[in-house]
Amino acid sequence: MDEPDFIIDYDAKAPSPLDPHIANVWLRATSNRFIEGYELEISASFGEEMIPLEGDDFSLSISFGLKKASIDLQFKHCQPDPIFDGSRDTYSKEDVTHTQRGWGIEADVEAGASTNAGAPHATAAGNGGFDFRNETTSTESRKRTRRWNQMGPQTIEVEDGGRTLEGQLVDREKGWFVKPDATKNFSAVVASLTTRAEWIHFGKVDDVESKGGIGKRAARFLQSKKTRDKELFGLLLRTLAARGLQTALNRDATLAVYLHVLRKPVALGSLDEERPLVVPSGPALRSIGVDSSVISSFLDADARGRVGVLRGVGVPSEELQRVLSENGGDGPRTERLFIAGTAPPSALLSLEYTMASEEPIPTSDWDAENPTRCRTDLVSLGLIEVRNGLVHSLVADDASAENTLRHAAMKAATLQATREILLEDPHRTGVEIGEEIGRRFNRNFNTKASKLRVGNALRRWAIWLEPHIADPTNAKGAARLRVSAKSERPGVGAPSLATPENVEKAQAALDDGMRAEDVAKMIGVSRSGFYGWAKRGIVNIPKPR
């Protein structure tokens, strides 16, 4: 007698998603006989909607979307076997029918044969008869790039190049072949869609419903014209929202859960005491609770205090550094992301020059003696500070300049990431390193030249710190990289785009009223690079009226 098959248990309920228009996930089995094993399909869709952030005495209605999400599967009383296609690209086939109208004349042909070799079907014709052919079928293959990556046997991550996720980005992908345990009364697969604070995209705040003092102060704060403060407040809200969505089972923010449960076709009362509900169920949230006391502390603090509040709640350091570096700040500019504008020996000479002076050095005198980008590198590493037009050393007088520089560089997040990239694959190119650094630290290096410059510069610093990180079997490449790391000259990168033609084109567009950011895109340089042109006097950006 055959083993009794499983049936889908529709009584197993999962928690409702935060908002199915923001993120949702579901599973589907294509088989009719589960006990023999079945292919499990997974789908996920995303969007951007308004969601309330609820505090003790206020409610913020804010646009909520995702830049990245993780989907994790748990398998209970069943054995999964991943069957994902290894290619990042899939091909969707579409049958296209072409129709011809008209009569063809057949002479002296046998029944069932055709004189047209391209016809898809046989025809019947007699001597001097007519043959009607009107249909031709062909197949086209269309390439569709996946927006998700398999991160392990039970996890996939969905992202779209840093853009907000939109649409059904995982579409009935056959990811696993699942074999239920025939000795158990049920088997379950649980799909959990989660995100993290740095993956949440908050758009505009539509309305602040004030029920007390904190709500009114938050409303006034959001109306401020200080971009830096509003971006810091956005970081705080993202982190608190992620906290509000965490569960006891997952420290990431859970947005949607789906249960695919199979059970033996027997009475529920005869099942094991253990029920297949492996996640807590409950009503739909439709809002996120946030800690009002943290928001109150943030609003009460000064510029330095707000940074301390953000660090205290666990805002990712690279996100904090990005906001502080892009918008300046009241405090020391040590929060900048280290991108490596000059070679290590040049930075070392500049640090020694600063440490040799007993008094702070005017920036004009400092820049006259040192490459301009050395100042940016040393500020990013927290070794010097520019305040009131003077360059101050932050290094003890009796410290070794080289040891201090190496220690600060090894702590830089970008160099730690570069080291990981080179240890994984020592042959990674400068462009590939630049792309990976941009992805990890949410920086928009939007041209190949920018990626090449950043990647080569960080690789040179990584080899200066650890010469053995370059592959010794790649004799020519390793030798070139070591020489580059010791050289005071910048590495060879892409040619400058500040050609006379591009400069003339850019200046004309600026004079016509085009925004600097749009002009940068038109020329093909990064936004920061274009503003660097303005600082060096290559172009003149008119001030807004």
XYZ file of C-alpha atoms in Angstrom:
545
model
C 0.000 0.000 0.000
C 1.333 3.452 -0.934
C 2.412 5.852 1.784
C -0.413 8.384 2.365
C 0.383 11.674 0.648
C 0.500 15.113 2.253
C -2.057 17.851 1.679
C -1.673 21.613 2.075
C -2.657 22.799 5.552
C -4.562 26.024 4.998
C -5.178 26.386 8.744
C -1.524 27.286 9.366
C -1.551 31.078 9.616
C 1.409 33.443 9.399
C 1.574 37.060 10.571
C 0.208 39.568 8.093
C 2.884 41.645 6.314
C 3.602 45.167 7.461
C 2.134 46.352 4.161
C 1.911 44.011 1.140
C 2.462 46.998 -1.145
C 5.887 47.599 0.435
C 7.146 44.010 0.620
C 5.565 40.591 0.303
C 6.757 37.029 -0.250
C 4.956 33.800 -1.089
C 5.704 30.157 -1.904
C 4.089 27.742 -4.329
C 4.480 24.037 -5.066
C 3.819 22.766 -8.581
C 3.492 19.066 -7.695
C 0.321 17.069 -7.052
C 2.108 14.367 -5.078
C 4.136 15.875 -2.290
C 5.489 12.782 -0.545
C 7.710 12.020 -3.531
C 9.199 15.493 -3.329
C 8.226 18.707 -5.056
C 9.723 21.808 -6.653
C 9.210 24.880 -4.479
C 8.699 28.210 -6.218
C 9.349 31.548 -4.534
C 8.055 34.997 -5.490
C 8.503 38.446 -3.933
C 7.166 41.899 -4.795
C 8.054 45.369 -3.583
C 6.873 48.970 -3.703
C 6.903 52.285 -1.853
C 4.002 53.408 0.346
C 3.265 55.733 3.240
C 3.600 54.105 6.652
C 3.006 55.621 10.133
C 5.826 55.759 12.676
C 4.042 55.866 16.030
C 5.521 57.427 19.178
C 4.083 58.234 22.595
C 2.651 61.567 21.515
C 3.094 61.786 17.756
C 2.661 59.950 14.477
C 4.895 60.491 11.460
C 3.441 59.458 8.106
C 6.468 58.763 5.954
C 7.222 57.250 2.559
C 8.723 53.799 3.167
C 10.534 51.612 0.627
C 13.462 49.215 0.443
C 16.784 49.373 -1.363
C 17.636 45.798 -0.432
C 15.947 42.828 1.223
C 16.835 39.325 2.366
C 14.557 36.293 2.072
C 15.406 33.407 4.401
C 13.762 29.989 4.343
C 13.421 27.576 7.261
C 12.667 23.922 6.559
C 10.996 21.776 9.214
C 10.513 18.013 8.833
C 11.705 18.123 5.230
C 14.970 18.030 3.292
C 15.664 20.845 0.753
C 17.983 20.549 -2.232
C 18.789 23.923 -3.916
C 18.200 23.821 -7.676
C 18.802 27.472 -8.611
C 20.144 28.143 -12.071
C 23.740 29.314 -11.700
C 23.392 32.047 -14.332
C 22.625 35.631 -13.338
C 20.605 35.960 -16.538
C 17.485 34.091 -17.558
C 15.852 33.873 -20.968
C 12.145 34.194 -21.520
C 10.891 32.650 -24.762
C 8.006 34.028 -26.699
C 6.350 32.382 -29.702
C 5.759 34.873 -32.478
C 3.352 33.976 -35.291
C 3.754 35.588 -38.683
C 0.815 35.340 -41.101
C 0.987 35.459 -44.883
C -2.054 36.025 -47.033
C -2.266 34.734 -50.595
C -2.533 31.705 -52.857
C 0.301 29.607 -54.192
C 0.016 27.448 -57.321
C 1.091 23.797 -57.063
C 1.658 21.653 -60.120
C 2.337 17.894 -60.260
C 2.927 17.380 -56.537
C 1.906 14.449 -54.392
C -0.659 14.729 -51.614
C 0.894 15.629 -48.256
C 4.015 17.235 -49.760
C 4.968 20.852 -50.260
C 7.314 22.617 -52.631
C 7.958 25.300 -49.994
C 10.715 24.070 -47.700
C 10.032 26.845 -45.213
C 6.414 25.843 -44.561
C 5.832 24.488 -41.060
C 3.250 21.930 -42.149
C 2.507 19.614 -45.038
C -0.070 20.568 -47.609
C -2.354 18.689 -49.942
C -2.327 19.576 -53.592
C -3.062 17.920 -56.895
C -2.015 18.466 -60.435
C -2.444 22.088 -61.247
C -4.108 22.703 -57.857
C -3.925 25.629 -55.452
C -2.179 25.557 -52.069
C -2.934 28.069 -49.298
C -0.130 28.717 -46.812
C -0.705 31.408 -44.215
C 1.182 30.607 -40.995
C 4.817 30.657 -39.905
C 5.958 30.183 -36.280
C 9.299 31.287 -34.846
C 10.746 31.523 -31.321
C 12.543 34.520 -29.871
C 14.760 34.527 -26.755
C 14.804 37.614 -24.608
C 17.411 38.201 -21.923
C 16.176 39.215 -18.450
C 18.747 40.086 -15.776
C 17.951 38.846 -12.290
C 17.533 41.389 -9.533
C 18.433 38.838 -6.837
C 21.414 36.731 -5.789
C 21.612 33.412 -3.998
C 23.534 34.008 -0.751
C 23.448 30.443 0.557
C 21.418 27.241 0.447
C 18.456 28.908 2.190
C 18.861 32.653 1.520
C 18.504 35.045 -1.398
C 19.066 38.821 -1.427
C 17.126 41.196 -3.649
C 18.584 44.516 -4.799
C 18.413 46.722 -7.872
C 21.657 48.659 -8.097
C 20.938 50.907 -5.112
C 17.505 51.927 -6.418
C 14.287 51.509 -4.445
C 12.830 48.052 -5.106
C 9.730 48.179 -7.281
C 7.582 45.420 -8.787
C 7.652 41.607 -8.690
C 11.422 41.143 -8.728
C 11.358 37.429 -7.817
C 8.889 35.741 -10.131
C 8.046 32.075 -9.438
C 11.697 31.051 -9.247
C 12.148 27.303 -8.742
C 14.713 27.364 -5.992
C 14.483 24.075 -4.116
C 13.429 20.487 -4.503
C 11.846 19.586 -1.154
C 11.461 16.051 0.178
C 9.070 15.822 3.182
C 9.862 13.436 6.039
C 7.304 10.626 5.593
C 7.644 9.623 9.254
C 6.212 12.972 10.431
C 2.622 14.132 10.338
C 3.521 17.488 8.843
C 6.327 19.409 7.121
C 6.678 23.192 6.901
C 8.636 25.781 4.922
C 8.709 29.322 6.316
C 9.824 32.253 4.148
C 10.780 35.418 6.072
C 11.410 38.674 4.189
C 13.655 40.945 6.246
C 15.608 44.163 5.850
C 18.094 46.278 7.795
C 18.189 49.923 8.810
C 20.674 50.868 6.093
C 18.491 49.167 3.437
C 15.353 51.192 4.249
C 14.563 54.157 2.015
C 12.591 56.944 3.684
C 11.141 59.531 1.335
C 9.114 62.594 2.149
C 7.259 63.078 5.418
C 3.650 63.637 4.411
C 2.228 64.666 7.763
C 3.143 64.877 11.438
C 0.226 64.370 13.789
C 1.238 66.064 17.015
C -0.257 64.810 20.246
C 2.296 66.453 22.516
C 5.593 68.310 22.751
C 7.802 65.811 20.924
C 5.510 65.730 17.914
C 5.471 69.512 17.577
C 9.238 69.746 17.926
C 9.723 66.986 15.349
C 7.445 68.817 12.931
C 9.437 72.039 13.339
C 12.716 70.159 12.971
C 11.624 68.574 9.690
C 10.773 72.032 8.330
C 14.347 73.153 8.936
C 16.472 74.144 5.949
C 19.553 72.374 7.311
C 20.047 69.380 5.017
C 22.564 67.763 7.341
C 20.236 67.780 10.342
C 17.330 66.376 8.339
C 19.489 63.570 6.927
C 20.717 62.711 10.432
C 17.106 62.633 11.600
C 16.312 60.301 8.702
C 19.110 57.953 9.827
C 17.626 57.960 13.324
C 14.116 57.157 12.052
C 15.404 54.322 9.847
C 17.261 52.738 12.746
C 14.328 53.083 15.147
C 11.962 51.674 12.517
C 14.226 48.653 12.041
C 14.244 48.161 15.811
C 10.455 48.320 15.923
C 10.208 45.547 13.334
C 12.633 43.161 15.003
C 11.315 39.946 16.520
C 12.646 37.458 19.012
C 13.473 35.121 16.111
C 15.304 37.608 13.927
C 17.255 40.733 14.808
C 16.701 42.069 11.294
C 13.443 43.864 10.535
C 10.780 41.330 9.494
C 8.342 42.752 6.933
C 6.542 39.648 5.650
C 6.262 35.929 6.468
C 4.746 33.116 4.420
C 3.957 29.556 5.583
C 3.843 26.555 3.262
C 2.658 23.688 5.484
C 1.841 20.126 4.446
C 0.090 17.624 6.716
C -1.128 14.052 6.573
C -4.845 13.740 5.703
C -5.879 12.759 9.253
C -7.961 14.472 11.909
C -6.221 17.425 13.516
C -6.767 15.939 16.969
C -4.513 12.986 16.129
C -1.553 15.148 15.085
C 1.527 15.488 17.263
C 1.271 17.979 20.085
C 3.773 20.130 18.186
C 1.866 22.302 15.721
C 3.420 23.462 12.440
C 3.124 27.127 13.401
C 6.820 27.978 13.776
C 6.385 31.767 13.769
C 4.121 33.844 16.002
C 0.931 35.001 14.322
C -1.001 38.146 15.039
C -2.874 41.080 13.523
C -1.341 43.203 10.787
C 0.819 46.000 12.166
C 0.247 48.674 9.506
C 2.447 50.991 11.598
C 5.819 50.902 13.361
C 6.362 51.848 16.972
C 9.425 54.018 17.676
C 11.096 55.072 20.933
C 10.004 58.637 21.695
C 12.683 59.139 24.355
C 15.457 58.651 21.800
C 13.838 61.182 19.458
C 13.498 63.633 22.359
C 17.203 63.233 23.214
C 18.137 63.826 19.575
C 16.049 67.001 19.331
C 17.470 68.351 22.604
C 21.128 67.741 21.690
C 23.578 69.989 19.844
C 25.365 68.903 16.661
C 27.912 66.714 18.466
C 25.285 65.313 20.792
C 23.094 64.208 17.879
C 25.978 62.219 16.425
C 26.388 60.589 19.837
C 22.687 59.673 19.939
C 22.946 58.070 16.504
C 25.966 56.045 17.521
C 24.194 54.989 20.687
C 21.251 53.470 18.790
C 23.556 51.620 16.400
C 23.429 53.684 13.197
C 25.966 52.092 10.780
C 29.211 54.076 10.904
C 29.573 54.236 7.113
C 26.096 55.787 6.801
C 26.925 58.344 9.481
C 30.242 59.139 7.815
C 28.529 59.628 4.457
C 26.067 62.234 5.775
C 28.709 64.121 7.749
C 31.193 64.188 4.880
C 28.669 65.268 2.249
C 27.123 68.033 4.343
C 30.044 69.290 6.404
C 29.441 69.706 10.106
C 30.091 71.707 13.226
C 32.602 69.314 14.722
C 35.880 67.805 13.545
C 35.724 66.423 10.046
C 37.019 63.014 11.113
C 33.817 61.338 9.997
C 34.663 61.530 6.307
C 34.888 58.310 4.373
C 38.505 57.567 3.452
C 38.709 57.343 -0.353
C 42.517 57.775 -0.742
C 43.280 60.777 -2.919
C 47.084 60.545 -2.739
C 49.810 57.922 -2.418
C 50.820 56.744 1.089
C 54.342 58.299 0.971
C 52.832 61.684 0.084
C 50.386 61.466 2.985
C 53.237 60.491 5.312
C 55.328 63.519 4.283
C 52.330 65.802 4.852
C 51.730 64.317 8.305
C 55.398 64.766 9.240
C 55.233 68.382 8.020
C 52.191 69.045 10.235
C 53.668 67.345 13.299
C 56.944 69.300 12.938
C 55.154 72.613 13.507
C 54.621 73.681 17.094
C 51.689 75.912 16.115
C 48.652 75.350 13.895
C 49.431 76.066 10.243
C 47.328 78.406 8.076
C 45.589 76.389 5.382
C 47.121 78.540 2.617
C 50.661 77.785 3.877
C 49.812 74.104 4.361
C 48.367 73.745 0.851
C 51.401 75.490 -0.649
C 53.701 72.814 0.820
C 51.514 69.730 0.354
C 49.280 68.145 -2.305
C 45.704 69.298 -1.749
C 44.253 65.802 -1.515
C 46.672 64.904 1.291
C 44.688 67.198 3.553
C 41.467 65.351 2.704
C 43.121 61.970 3.371
C 44.573 62.991 6.731
C 41.282 64.579 7.844
C 39.407 61.394 6.855
C 41.834 59.317 8.908
C 41.395 61.596 11.939
C 45.046 62.696 12.033
C 44.582 66.413 11.401
C 41.731 68.868 11.841
C 40.934 72.067 9.958
C 39.394 74.695 12.222
C 39.070 78.460 11.754
C 41.364 78.445 8.739
C 44.161 76.561 10.558
C 45.436 72.989 10.242
C 45.831 71.314 13.655
C 47.716 68.082 14.292
C 45.749 65.485 16.287
C 48.802 63.257 16.814
C 50.917 63.237 19.961
C 54.248 65.053 19.478
C 56.356 62.038 20.488
C 54.472 59.553 18.263
C 55.930 57.972 15.140
C 54.327 59.563 12.069
C 54.607 56.386 9.970
C 53.269 54.052 12.664
C 50.422 56.462 13.388
C 49.509 56.703 9.702
C 49.590 52.910 9.261
C 47.455 52.377 12.365
C 44.854 54.934 11.272
C 44.754 53.521 7.735
C 44.239 49.959 8.978
C 41.181 51.140 10.931
C 39.630 52.861 7.890
C 36.470 50.995 6.868
C 37.184 51.348 3.138
C 40.661 49.857 3.469
C 39.349 46.998 5.595
C 36.831 46.282 2.828
C 39.558 46.533 0.152
C 41.660 44.037 2.092
C 38.736 41.590 2.191
C 38.221 41.991 -1.571
C 41.904 41.326 -2.360
C 42.124 38.362 0.008
C 39.137 36.823 -1.752
C 40.553 37.515 -5.219
C 43.995 39.215 -5.495
C 43.454 39.760 -9.231
C 40.451 42.128 -8.850
C 40.838 45.180 -11.083
C 40.641 48.786 -9.951
C 37.231 49.220 -11.587
C 35.879 46.113 -9.818
C 37.204 47.308 -6.450
C 35.689 50.762 -7.027
C 32.301 49.208 -7.868
C 32.363 47.027 -4.744
C 33.390 49.909 -2.464
C 30.620 52.069 -3.919
C 28.058 49.322 -3.312
C 29.175 48.608 0.265
C 29.349 52.238 1.356
C 26.451 53.585 -0.706
C 28.636 55.925 -2.752
C 27.673 56.776 -6.310
C 30.810 56.385 -8.413
C 28.797 56.791 -11.575
C 31.584 56.696 -14.156
C 34.180 54.095 -15.019
C 36.893 56.715 -14.471
C 35.706 57.343 -10.886
C 35.588 53.629 -10.101
C 39.065 53.145 -11.580
C 40.563 56.027 -9.598
C 39.020 54.984 -6.289
C 39.781 51.285 -6.768
C 43.410 51.836 -7.774
C 44.022 54.306 -4.936
C 42.594 52.012 -2.237
C 44.431 49.001 -3.648
C 47.710 50.957 -3.523
C 47.150 51.814 0.137
C 46.212 48.200 0.964
C 49.482 46.969 -0.572
C 51.431 49.641 1.308
C 49.976 48.284 4.542
C 50.405 44.611 3.585
C 52.825 44.060 0.667
C 52.145 40.306 0.713
C 48.484 40.832 -0.130
C 49.462 40.987 -3.833
C 49.658 37.540 -5.446
C 53.411 36.629 -5.730
C 52.693 34.210 -8.605
C 51.567 37.134 -10.733
C 55.124 38.413 -11.074
C 54.581 41.387 -13.368
C 51.377 42.523 -11.758
C 52.679 42.141 -8.204
C 55.853 44.059 -8.961
C 53.944 46.897 -10.592
C 51.530 47.145 -7.656
C 54.350 47.223 -5.085
C 56.174 49.953 -6.999
C 52.923 51.918 -7.245
C 52.341 51.615 -3.491
C 55.772 53.079 -2.708
C 55.604 55.847 -5.289
C 54.666 59.381 -4.259
C 53.042 59.937 -7.644
C 49.352 59.150 -8.050
C 48.620 55.886 -9.814
C 47.817 55.836 -13.498
C 44.074 56.104 -13.921
C 41.636 57.139 -16.589
C 42.420 60.371 -18.503
C 40.841 63.536 -17.144
C 37.490 64.521 -18.586
C 38.299 68.205 -18.050
C 39.115 68.680 -21.716
C 38.678 72.145 -23.287
C 35.630 70.896 -25.163
C 33.956 69.458 -22.024
C 34.787 72.529 -19.948
C 33.316 74.848 -22.590
C 30.211 72.649 -22.888
C 29.761 72.489 -19.102
C 30.187 76.237 -18.579
C 27.678 77.017 -21.318
C 25.129 74.707 -19.684
C 25.727 76.305 -16.266
C 25.298 79.775 -17.703
C 21.982 78.653 -19.231
C 20.703 77.734 -15.770
C 21.252 73.952 -15.732
C 21.892 72.477 -12.272
C 25.474 71.466 -11.511
C 24.389 67.870 -10.782
C 22.730 67.596 -14.203
C 25.753 69.096 -15.932
C 27.985 66.518 -14.219
C 25.796 63.703 -15.555
C 25.880 65.242 -19.040
C 29.685 65.384 -19.039
C 30.040 61.955 -17.424
C 31.828 62.911 -14.194
C 30.761 62.366 -10.611
C 29.001 65.096 -8.674
C 31.931 65.512 -6.245
C 34.386 65.532 -9.139
C 32.465 68.303 -10.884
C 32.396 70.415 -7.731
C 36.144 69.776 -7.569
C 36.407 71.449 -10.976
C 34.708 74.495 -9.492
C 37.072 74.571 -6.515
C 40.071 74.482 -8.876
C 38.598 77.267 -11.006
C 38.020 75.103 -14.072
C 34.326 76.049 -14.182
C 32.276 78.714 -12.451
C 29.018 77.533 -10.854
C 26.638 80.506 -10.556
C 25.039 80.976 -7.163
C 21.258 80.425 -7.104
C 19.226 83.612 -7.032
